[in-house]
Each structure stands twice: as C-alpha cells, then as structure tokens.
Coordinates of C-alpha atoms in Angstrom, one line a residue:
M1 CA -13.4 -26.7 -5.7
E2 CA -11.6 -27.1 -9.1
A3 CA -8.4 -25.2 -9.6
G4 CA -9.0 -22.0 -11.5
K5 CA -12.6 -21.7 -10.7
T6 CA -13.8 -18.4 -9.3
I7 CA -15.1 -18.1 -5.7
A8 CA -17.8 -15.7 -6.8
Q9 CA -20.0 -15.9 -3.8
K10 CA -17.2 -14.5 -1.6
T11 CA -16.3 -11.4 -3.6
G12 CA -19.1 -9.1 -2.5
G13 CA -18.9 -7.2 -5.8
N14 CA -20.4 -7.3 -9.2
G15 CA -17.1 -7.2 -11.1
P16 CA -14.5 -9.9 -11.8
S17 CA -14.3 -12.6 -9.2
L18 CA -11.1 -14.1 -7.9
T19 CA -10.0 -17.6 -8.5
R20 CA -8.8 -19.9 -5.7
E21 CA -5.2 -19.4 -7.0
Q22 CA -5.6 -15.7 -6.8
F23 CA -7.0 -15.8 -3.3
T24 CA -4.1 -18.1 -2.4
Q25 CA -1.5 -15.7 -3.9
A26 CA -3.2 -12.8 -2.1
F27 CA -3.0 -14.7 1.2
H28 CA 0.7 -15.1 0.7
D29 CA 1.3 -11.5 -0.4
M30 CA -0.7 -10.0 2.5
L31 CA 0.9 -12.3 5.0
L32 CA 4.4 -11.4 3.7
I33 CA 3.6 -7.7 4.3
R34 CA 2.2 -8.4 7.8
R35 CA 5.1 -10.5 8.9
F36 CA 7.7 -8.2 7.3
E37 CA 6.2 -5.2 9.2
E38 CA 6.1 -7.1 12.5
K39 CA 9.8 -7.9 12.0
A40 CA 10.5 -4.3 11.1
G41 CA 8.8 -3.2 14.3
Q42 CA 11.0 -5.6 16.3
L43 CA 14.2 -4.4 14.7
Y44 CA 13.1 -0.8 15.4
G45 CA 12.6 -1.6 19.0
M46 CA 16.1 -3.1 19.1
G47 CA 17.6 0.1 17.8
L48 CA 18.5 -1.4 14.4
I49 CA 16.2 0.9 12.4
G50 CA 16.5 4.6 12.9
G51 CA 14.4 7.6 12.0
F52 CA 10.8 7.4 11.2
C53 CA 9.1 4.0 10.6
H54 CA 5.4 3.8 9.6
L55 CA 4.0 0.3 9.5
Y56 CA 1.2 -1.0 7.2
I57 CA -0.2 -3.6 9.5
G58 CA -4.0 -4.0 8.9
Q59 CA -4.1 -2.3 5.5
E60 CA -2.6 -5.1 3.5
A61 CA -5.8 -5.9 1.4
V62 CA -5.7 -2.4 -0.2
V63 CA -2.3 -2.6 -1.9
V64 CA -2.4 -6.3 -2.7
G65 CA -5.9 -6.0 -4.2
I66 CA -5.0 -3.0 -6.3
Q67 CA -1.7 -4.6 -7.5
M68 CA -3.6 -7.6 -8.8
A69 CA -5.5 -5.3 -11.1
L70 CA -2.4 -3.8 -12.6
K71 CA 0.0 -4.9 -15.4
D72 CA 3.7 -4.4 -16.1
G73 CA 4.4 -0.8 -16.8
D74 CA 1.8 0.7 -14.5
K75 CA 3.4 3.2 -12.1
I76 CA 3.1 3.4 -8.3
I77 CA 3.8 6.2 -5.9
T78 CA 2.9 6.6 -2.3
S79 CA 3.6 8.4 1.0
Y80 CA 5.9 7.4 3.8
R81 CA 3.8 4.3 4.8
D82 CA 5.3 2.5 1.9
H83 CA 6.8 -0.9 2.8
G84 CA 3.6 -2.7 1.8
Q85 CA 3.5 -1.1 -1.7
M86 CA 7.2 -2.0 -2.2
L87 CA 6.7 -5.7 -1.4
A88 CA 3.4 -5.8 -3.4
A89 CA 5.2 -4.3 -6.4
G90 CA 7.7 -7.1 -6.3
M91 CA 10.7 -5.4 -4.6
T92 CA 12.7 -7.9 -2.6
A93 CA 12.2 -8.2 1.2
R94 CA 16.0 -8.3 1.5
G95 CA 16.5 -5.0 -0.3
V96 CA 13.7 -3.3 1.6
M97 CA 14.8 -4.5 5.0
A98 CA 18.5 -3.6 4.2
E99 CA 17.4 -0.1 3.4
L100 CA 15.4 0.2 6.6
T101 CA 18.5 -0.7 8.6
G102 CA 20.7 1.7 6.6
R103 CA 22.8 -0.8 4.8
A104 CA 24.7 -0.5 1.6
T105 CA 22.7 -3.4 0.1
G106 CA 19.4 -1.5 0.4
Y107 CA 17.4 0.0 -2.5
S108 CA 18.8 3.5 -1.8
H109 CA 22.2 2.1 -0.7
G110 CA 21.4 2.9 3.0
K111 CA 20.8 6.6 2.5
G112 CA 17.1 6.7 2.1
G113 CA 15.7 4.7 5.0
S114 CA 12.0 3.8 5.5
M115 CA 10.5 6.7 3.6
H116 CA 12.8 7.1 0.5
M117 CA 13.1 3.9 -1.5
F118 CA 12.6 3.6 -5.3
S119 CA 12.8 0.9 -8.0
R120 CA 12.5 1.9 -11.6
E121 CA 12.6 -1.8 -12.5
K122 CA 9.4 -2.4 -10.5
N123 CA 7.9 1.0 -11.5
F124 CA 7.8 2.1 -7.9
Y125 CA 8.6 5.8 -7.5
G126 CA 8.6 6.2 -3.7
G127 CA 8.2 6.6 -0.7
H128 CA 7.8 10.4 0.0
G129 CA 8.1 12.1 3.4
I130 CA 6.2 15.3 2.6
V131 CA 2.5 14.9 3.2
G132 CA 0.6 14.9 -0.1
A133 CA 3.6 15.7 -2.3
Q134 CA 3.5 12.4 -4.0
V135 CA 0.0 13.1 -5.5
A136 CA 1.4 15.9 -7.7
L137 CA 4.2 13.6 -8.8
G138 CA 1.7 10.8 -9.4
I139 CA -0.1 12.9 -12.1
G140 CA 3.3 13.7 -13.6
L141 CA 3.8 9.9 -14.0
A142 CA 0.3 9.7 -15.6
F143 CA 1.2 12.6 -17.9
A144 CA 4.3 10.8 -19.1
N145 CA 2.2 7.7 -19.8
K146 CA -0.2 9.7 -21.9
Y147 CA 2.5 11.7 -23.6
R148 CA 4.2 8.4 -24.7
G149 CA 1.0 7.1 -26.0
T150 CA 0.8 4.0 -23.8
D151 CA -2.3 2.7 -21.9
E152 CA -0.3 2.5 -18.7
V153 CA -1.8 4.0 -15.5
S154 CA -0.4 5.7 -12.5
I155 CA -1.5 4.9 -8.9
A156 CA -1.1 7.7 -6.4
Y157 CA -1.7 6.6 -2.8
F158 CA -2.3 9.0 0.0
G159 CA -4.0 9.0 3.4
D160 CA -7.1 10.7 4.8
G161 CA -4.8 13.1 6.6
A162 CA -3.5 14.4 3.2
A163 CA -6.9 14.4 1.5
N164 CA -7.6 18.1 2.1
Q165 CA -4.2 19.3 1.0
G166 CA -4.2 22.1 -1.5
Q167 CA -1.7 20.4 -3.8
V168 CA -4.1 17.4 -3.9
Y169 CA -6.9 19.5 -5.3
E170 CA -4.5 21.2 -7.8
S171 CA -3.6 17.7 -8.9
F172 CA -7.3 16.8 -9.3
N173 CA -7.7 19.8 -11.5
L174 CA -4.8 19.1 -13.8
A175 CA -5.6 15.4 -14.0
A176 CA -9.1 16.1 -15.0
L177 CA -8.2 18.9 -17.4
H178 CA -5.8 16.7 -19.3
K179 CA -7.7 13.5 -18.8
L180 CA -4.6 11.8 -17.3
P181 CA -4.7 8.1 -16.5
C182 CA -4.2 8.5 -12.8
I183 CA -6.0 6.6 -10.0
F184 CA -6.1 8.5 -6.8
V185 CA -6.3 6.1 -3.9
I186 CA -7.2 7.5 -0.5
E187 CA -6.2 5.0 2.2
N188 CA -8.7 6.1 4.9
N189 CA -7.5 4.4 8.1
L190 CA -9.7 6.9 10.1
Y191 CA -6.8 8.7 11.7
G192 CA -4.5 11.3 10.3
M193 CA -1.6 11.0 12.7
G194 CA -3.5 11.2 16.0
T195 CA -6.6 13.0 14.8
S196 CA -9.8 11.3 13.8
I197 CA -11.2 12.0 10.3
E198 CA -14.4 13.0 12.1
R199 CA -12.6 15.9 13.7
A200 CA -10.2 16.8 10.9
S201 CA -12.4 17.0 7.8
A202 CA -15.7 18.8 7.2
S203 CA -16.4 16.2 4.5
H204 CA -16.7 12.6 5.6
E205 CA -17.2 11.3 2.0
L206 CA -13.7 11.7 0.7
W207 CA -14.6 9.6 -2.4
R208 CA -16.6 12.7 -3.6
N209 CA -13.7 15.1 -3.3
G210 CA -13.1 14.9 -7.1
E211 CA -16.7 15.8 -8.1
P212 CA -16.0 19.5 -8.8
W213 CA -13.7 18.4 -11.5
G214 CA -15.9 15.6 -12.8
I215 CA -13.7 12.9 -11.4
P216 CA -15.8 9.7 -10.7
G217 CA -15.2 8.3 -7.2
R218 CA -16.1 5.2 -5.2
R219 CA -15.9 4.2 -1.5
V220 CA -14.6 0.7 -1.1
D221 CA -14.3 -1.8 1.8
G222 CA -10.5 -1.8 2.0
M223 CA -10.5 -4.8 4.3
D224 CA -12.0 -7.1 1.7
I225 CA -9.5 -7.9 -1.0
A226 CA -12.0 -9.1 -3.6
T227 CA -14.0 -5.9 -3.3
V228 CA -10.8 -3.9 -3.6
H229 CA -9.7 -5.8 -6.7
E230 CA -13.1 -5.4 -8.3
A231 CA -13.1 -1.6 -7.7
A232 CA -9.5 -1.3 -8.8
A233 CA -10.2 -3.2 -12.0
E234 CA -13.1 -0.8 -12.7
A235 CA -10.9 2.2 -12.2
V236 CA -8.1 0.8 -14.3
A237 CA -10.4 0.1 -17.2
H238 CA -11.7 3.7 -16.9
C239 CA -8.2 5.1 -17.2
R240 CA -7.0 2.7 -19.9
A241 CA -10.0 3.7 -22.0
G242 CA -8.8 7.4 -22.0
K243 CA -11.6 8.7 -19.8
G244 CA -9.3 10.5 -17.3
P245 CA -8.7 10.0 -13.6
Y246 CA -10.6 8.0 -11.0
L247 CA -10.8 8.3 -7.2
L248 CA -11.0 5.4 -4.8
E249 CA -11.6 5.9 -1.1
M250 CA -10.4 2.7 0.6
M251 CA -11.9 2.3 4.1
T252 CA -9.2 0.5 6.0
Y253 CA -7.6 0.5 9.5
R254 CA -4.1 0.5 10.9
Y255 CA -3.5 -1.6 14.0
R256 CA -0.3 0.2 15.1
G257 CA 0.2 3.9 15.8
H258 CA 0.9 6.5 13.1
S259 CA 4.6 5.7 13.4
M260 CA 6.7 3.6 15.8
S261 CA 6.9 6.5 18.1
D262 CA 3.1 6.9 18.4
P263 CA 1.5 5.2 21.4
A264 CA -1.9 5.7 19.8
K265 CA -3.6 6.9 23.1
Y266 CA -6.2 8.7 21.0
R267 CA -8.2 5.5 20.5
K268 CA -9.3 2.7 22.8
R269 CA -7.6 -0.7 22.8
E270 CA -11.1 -2.3 22.4
E271 CA -11.6 -0.5 19.1
V272 CA -8.4 -2.0 17.7
D273 CA -9.3 -5.5 19.1
T274 CA -12.7 -5.4 17.6
V275 CA -11.4 -4.7 14.1
R276 CA -8.8 -7.4 14.4
K277 CA -11.4 -10.0 15.5
T278 CA -14.1 -9.0 13.0
R279 CA -12.5 -7.4 9.9
D280 CA -8.9 -8.6 9.6
P281 CA -8.2 -8.9 5.9
I282 CA -5.9 -11.9 6.2
D283 CA -8.2 -13.9 8.4
H284 CA -11.0 -13.1 5.9
V285 CA -9.0 -14.6 3.0
R286 CA -7.9 -17.6 5.2
Q287 CA -11.6 -18.4 5.9
I288 CA -12.5 -18.0 2.2
L289 CA -9.8 -20.5 1.2
L290 CA -10.8 -23.0 4.0
D291 CA -14.4 -22.8 2.9
A292 CA -13.3 -23.4 -0.7
G293 CA -11.6 -26.7 0.3
V294 CA -8.0 -25.6 0.7
E295 CA -6.3 -27.7 3.3
D296 CA -5.2 -26.0 6.6
A297 CA -1.8 -27.7 6.1
T298 CA -1.4 -25.8 2.8
L299 CA -2.0 -22.5 4.5
R300 CA 0.4 -23.4 7.3
S301 CA 3.0 -24.2 4.6
I302 CA 2.5 -20.7 3.1
E303 CA 3.0 -19.3 6.6
N304 CA 6.2 -21.2 7.1
D305 CA 7.5 -20.0 3.7
V306 CA 6.7 -16.4 4.5
K307 CA 8.4 -16.7 8.0
A308 CA 11.5 -18.1 6.3
V309 CA 11.6 -15.1 3.8
V310 CA 11.2 -12.6 6.6
N311 CA 13.8 -14.2 8.9
D312 CA 16.2 -14.3 5.9
C313 CA 15.8 -10.7 5.1
A314 CA 16.3 -9.7 8.7
E315 CA 19.5 -11.7 8.8
F316 CA 20.7 -10.3 5.5
A317 CA 20.1 -6.8 6.7
Q318 CA 21.9 -7.2 9.9
T319 CA 24.9 -8.8 8.3
S320 CA 25.2 -6.4 5.4
P321 CA 27.8 -3.6 5.5
E322 CA 27.0 0.0 6.2
P323 CA 27.6 2.5 3.4
D324 CA 31.1 3.9 2.9
P325 CA 31.2 7.5 4.3
A326 CA 32.2 8.6 0.8
E327 CA 28.6 7.7 -0.3
L328 CA 27.5 11.0 1.4
Y329 CA 28.8 12.8 -1.7
T330 CA 27.2 10.6 -4.3
D331 CA 23.8 11.0 -5.9
V332 CA 23.7 14.6 -5.0
L333 CA 24.5 16.3 -8.3
L334 CA 24.3 15.0 -11.9
E335 CA 27.3 16.0 -13.8
A336 CA 26.5 17.7 -17.1

C-alpha cells in the first residue's frame, strides 16, 4: 500500500480513516505504554515503587486513539490510572518513571508518585487520587478554554466505578448549562475495583448518563483504535463548534488487577485470557499493518526501539537521586 493512503476497510467506522503512518505511530505509542507499564510492575515488585500503582495494560487504544484526534492546547485530566495518558500526551518516559520511583528528576520532583504528576507544557493536569474529583476539575479547564475564547477542548477521563458519583452529575449539569467544550470519557473496563459493573450500576448504558442534561453520548469499542479515533474526532468537532459537552463510553478491559495490590480473584483467568487472545488492541493494529504490507521486520524494529526507551527510563530512574529532605517544605504555600 502507498504511504499516506488510508486503510479504510479496517477502521470499522464511518468517520475519518487512519493512514498507514497513523496506524504505525499508534502501534508504537500503544506498545510504549504496554512495555512501560510492564516495567513499572516489575519495579513495584522489586520494592522500587511505593504506594499505589494502577497499571493501564489492555486499555492503550483508548488514550492513544483520543490523543490522535486532539491538537496542541487541548487539556487532559484523568484519575489515578494515569501513566498511559501521560505518555500519550508526550511526557517523557524518563520523567514519569523517575516520579514513580520517588526521584528528584520526576515530574513532581519525587513527591507525587504514581497518582500525582502534572505537565503544563503538555497540558496534562493530573493524575488525581480522589475518585471522580478530576471530572469537576475537567469542566473547570473547559470553562477556562471558553472564557479565553479559544476552540480548545478539555478531556476528562474517569472509570465506570466513578460514573455514578454525585460530583460527576453536577459536572454534567454545569457543562451543559454553560455549553462547555468538555469531552467526558468513561473508560469502562467492566470492574470498579473488584466489583463488576453489572453489580454496581442500575444503568448498564453509561453513555446515556448525560441525557437528562441533553448531552449527546456514544458507546465505543475501546479496543479498536480506529473506532476510538473516529468517535473522538466526532466529539471534538462537536465541542469545537460550540455545541457543548459530549460523553463517550469506551468499552475496554484491564488485564491486571485494579492496582498492584489487587490479585483480581473476582474474575476467572479464562476471561482475561480470552480478551487477550481475541481483542488485544496492540495485536489488532499489528495485524492491520501486516495486512497492509508492512514488513514484520519493521514492526520488530519498533518493538526494539520501545524496549530501549523503557530500559533507559528504568535505568535513569534507579540512578537518579532522591529528593533532598528540605523538599518537604516546598510547594506547600505560595508566598503572597
């Protein structure tokens, strides 16, 4: 296939198709998240990462597909399962891993850890440990965009476990009332901590949760990056046109437990294996590229490049200094 040509038959949607180059970049970006998270899991097991650590393994197509539909200036905010969003936004693997290991070279200078990293340069606003709290902050970012007269949008990610929080519905109301350019993204991985969505929510159609406020919604196959991108592009266009917020329910799946301390005994191993074998988002893109004529050697080269980046960031983190104890007293108060 010619470079730049779309692989339309593989997108599964009616919107913009992806080019071979875009699929190739998506393969790289998703693989970077996957390998980074696997390495983070290893370092956690070695005792080099403390506190909570929530891995994004299995959900990579959601954040990479959405990021491909954004432009510079668009704002991103999410929950504590945040490493994937950071890397997709362009934050460095070195800086993220250094923060995970509590080093001075990390994005929060070793004081934030897994759940509290930020980068104004990349318009990434956290990383938040309170369930659902980032949604209200997300509409604040959207309000700022509208107040300043830009066409920038805000993406507020949250999980199915947070979908029925009161502050989420209050955010829906304010966003609809003021027609704020906010895209609410529910990453429905089917389990809120250890409880199935079937047992936790009276509504199993979370994409309809914004209907009382007139917020359009859509359920999306979050394991198919082309479908994610197409839905995200539609939502972004809606917001940039001044039509108010949009809700996307991304149906996805996490392969690991809720956090590193979760043995995930609430689901069968066969369930996880079946998703890995039949719906893995990275394997899906790999097959699309092979079918489009990309050489297997090219994909192996990408894999080697990603491996090198991940090994480098792990080495950088482990050899970086810990914060000076005096740092405990910085970033606490802003002097008037």
